[in-house]
XYZ file of C-alpha atoms in Angstrom:
206
model
C -3.381 9.444 7.343
C -0.713 9.207 4.554
C -0.359 10.497 1.043
C 1.223 7.495 -0.874
C 4.429 9.464 -1.448
C 7.134 7.012 -0.249
C 9.898 8.726 1.520
C 12.526 5.999 1.455
C 13.151 2.321 0.865
C 13.719 0.691 4.233
C 15.089 -2.823 4.857
C 13.701 -5.371 7.339
C 16.542 -6.263 9.567
C 14.735 -8.773 11.882
C 11.425 -10.543 12.388
C 10.200 -12.129 15.582
C 7.041 -14.386 15.362
C 4.818 -14.114 18.395
C 1.766 -16.199 19.352
C -0.669 -13.874 17.597
C 1.437 -11.311 16.031
C 4.928 -10.662 14.579
C 7.487 -8.018 15.512
C 9.429 -6.313 12.763
C 12.623 -4.343 13.003
C 12.877 -1.940 10.139
C 15.911 0.157 9.173
C 14.808 3.581 7.823
C 17.226 6.526 8.614
C 14.799 9.114 7.241
C 11.514 8.043 8.718
C 13.223 7.666 12.109
C 14.782 11.165 12.382
C 11.861 12.347 14.294
C 9.906 9.328 15.121
C 8.888 8.386 18.634
C 7.029 5.687 20.490
C 3.331 5.649 19.263
C 3.862 7.408 15.904
C 2.482 5.915 12.705
C 4.710 4.750 9.815
C 3.348 2.998 6.754
C 5.282 -0.077 5.717
C 4.279 -1.279 2.190
C 1.164 0.671 2.722
C 0.305 -0.848 6.056
C -0.150 1.589 8.931
C 2.049 0.419 11.848
C 2.636 1.898 15.257
C 6.250 2.475 16.384
C 7.273 0.614 19.435
C 10.896 1.595 19.779
C 13.331 3.796 17.843
C 17.126 3.201 17.920
C 20.033 4.072 15.637
C 17.985 4.586 12.435
C 15.693 1.670 12.974
C 12.205 1.155 14.484
C 10.334 -1.797 15.732
C 6.631 -2.374 15.127
C 4.149 -5.102 16.145
C 1.833 -6.490 13.324
C -1.193 -8.293 14.596
C -2.492 -11.439 13.159
C -5.367 -9.624 11.199
C -2.825 -7.334 9.473
C -0.639 -10.288 8.514
C -3.548 -12.134 7.155
C -4.842 -9.273 5.000
C -1.613 -7.976 3.803
C 1.681 -9.220 2.254
C 3.751 -8.405 5.490
C 3.217 -12.069 6.457
C 5.573 -13.094 3.468
C 8.437 -10.635 4.445
C 11.469 -11.338 6.532
C 14.990 -10.029 7.193
C 16.585 -8.617 4.072
C 13.478 -7.594 2.347
C 13.021 -4.036 1.129
C 9.872 -2.050 2.086
C 8.350 1.305 1.112
C 8.263 3.711 4.086
C 6.271 6.790 4.745
C 5.462 8.749 7.963
C 2.076 10.059 8.680
C 1.131 13.336 6.809
C 1.635 16.564 8.677
C -1.353 18.873 8.713
C 0.608 21.606 7.028
C 2.215 19.497 4.317
C 1.048 19.311 0.551
C -1.141 16.322 -0.329
C 1.171 15.023 -3.058
C -0.689 11.790 -3.671
C -4.193 11.056 -2.420
C -5.816 10.302 0.977
C -4.291 6.980 2.167
C -5.320 5.481 5.488
C -2.795 2.725 5.559
C -5.640 0.151 5.987
C -4.892 -2.511 3.451
C -8.017 -3.774 1.663
C -6.452 -6.789 0.075
C -3.599 -8.120 -1.986
C -3.075 -8.567 -5.638
C -0.275 -10.305 -7.567
C 1.607 -8.854 -10.412
C 0.683 -10.283 -13.692
C 2.984 -8.653 -16.050
C 5.722 -5.962 -16.249
C 6.172 -4.200 -19.644
C 9.026 -1.934 -19.901
C 9.381 0.975 -22.429
C 11.756 3.813 -22.837
C 10.214 6.266 -20.491
C 7.941 4.249 -18.228
C 7.206 0.899 -17.151
C 3.611 -0.612 -17.214
C 2.597 -3.039 -14.376
C -0.514 -5.167 -14.585
C -1.869 -6.336 -11.346
C -4.682 -8.918 -10.585
C -7.420 -7.250 -8.625
C -9.638 -9.103 -6.288
C -13.234 -9.320 -7.339
C -14.384 -7.710 -4.042
C -12.429 -4.530 -4.750
C -12.985 -4.271 -8.514
C -16.063 -2.087 -8.108
C -13.886 0.671 -6.320
C -11.362 1.008 -9.101
C -11.838 3.236 -12.067
C -9.599 4.250 -14.986
C -7.785 7.479 -13.971
C -8.643 6.995 -10.323
C -6.343 6.495 -7.586
C -5.201 3.209 -5.915
C -2.341 2.526 -3.514
C 0.033 -0.236 -4.351
C 2.421 -1.304 -1.602
C 1.873 2.080 -0.105
C 2.553 4.119 -3.374
C -0.157 6.316 -4.648
C -0.694 5.606 -8.317
C -3.076 6.449 -11.033
C -5.066 3.582 -12.745
C -4.064 3.713 -16.455
C -6.218 0.714 -17.738
C -8.658 -1.865 -16.402
C -9.737 -5.217 -17.797
C -10.923 -8.830 -17.216
C -9.291 -11.973 -18.496
C -10.694 -15.458 -18.742
C -7.740 -16.841 -16.663
C -6.536 -13.783 -14.707
C -9.984 -12.250 -13.778
C -10.130 -8.603 -13.025
C -6.846 -6.632 -13.392
C -5.678 -3.096 -13.415
C -2.563 -1.355 -14.931
C -0.377 1.472 -13.500
C 2.334 3.282 -15.419
C 5.573 3.837 -13.297
C 7.941 6.624 -14.058
C 11.687 6.122 -13.472
C 11.505 7.984 -10.157
C 8.939 5.561 -8.798
C 11.011 2.533 -10.025
C 14.154 3.788 -8.438
C 12.621 4.938 -5.111
C 10.236 2.207 -4.255
C 10.126 -1.528 -4.267
C 7.963 -1.578 -7.275
C 11.080 -1.253 -9.263
C 11.857 -4.985 -8.422
C 8.300 -6.216 -8.958
C 8.134 -9.156 -11.317
C 5.095 -11.532 -12.268
C 3.930 -13.342 -9.124
C 5.037 -10.558 -6.718
C 2.178 -10.098 -4.092
C 1.400 -6.325 -3.420
C -0.757 -4.740 -0.879
C -3.817 -2.707 -2.223
C -5.855 0.028 -0.723
C -8.725 1.530 -2.810
C -9.812 5.043 -2.637
C -11.729 5.615 0.604
C -14.187 8.084 -1.105
C -15.407 5.278 -3.372
C -16.279 3.097 -0.350
C -18.100 6.090 1.360
C -20.069 6.857 -1.795
C -21.253 3.117 -2.014
C -22.177 3.094 1.736
C -24.205 6.196 1.421
C -26.053 4.956 -1.696
C -26.753 1.630 -0.143
C -28.279 3.265 2.967
C -30.388 5.683 0.875
C -31.725 2.815 -1.398
C -32.570 0.887 1.966
C -34.312 3.941 3.398
C -36.463 4.308 0.172
C -37.276 0.675 -0.055
């Protein structure tokens, strides 16, 4: 489990494409200080398992399913990524419950800068729209954020907005997001459980 509070901006130093997967080497001096084989590290919100650790970098294999469902398939050497180690049971939950299981991807529609924050509008896949509510939580590239607005456009379809403070802009890759940037999305797991329980109850009463 993760909290969506990014610990550092890492850099992909190498990518090796395999028949049904890809192996990434990621430099992250902070997240590798206590990392061992088998540990979990979220990379742009995708929970990956550490294979090796060496000199401030780690390798992780990404299976074809994860590549298909996330933006990791578009990444290569030189790309910056958000990194977070799995939450410790004795730590504060600074964000919200994040599993690292990406539900889909969205693309940045607009970036509007102001003096104290930046508003980013992201296209929301129709299959995920029912799980997102204003003032609720959503994970964007592994960053726990609060939905500040929701809407629907004739051309853009469903969208949501998040307001990013300077700290988020400087410490995560969202600071470099531009229209067209593809981001990983994970909706609040509680919303999915509520829907499932409601559906089962309706089926039992039918």
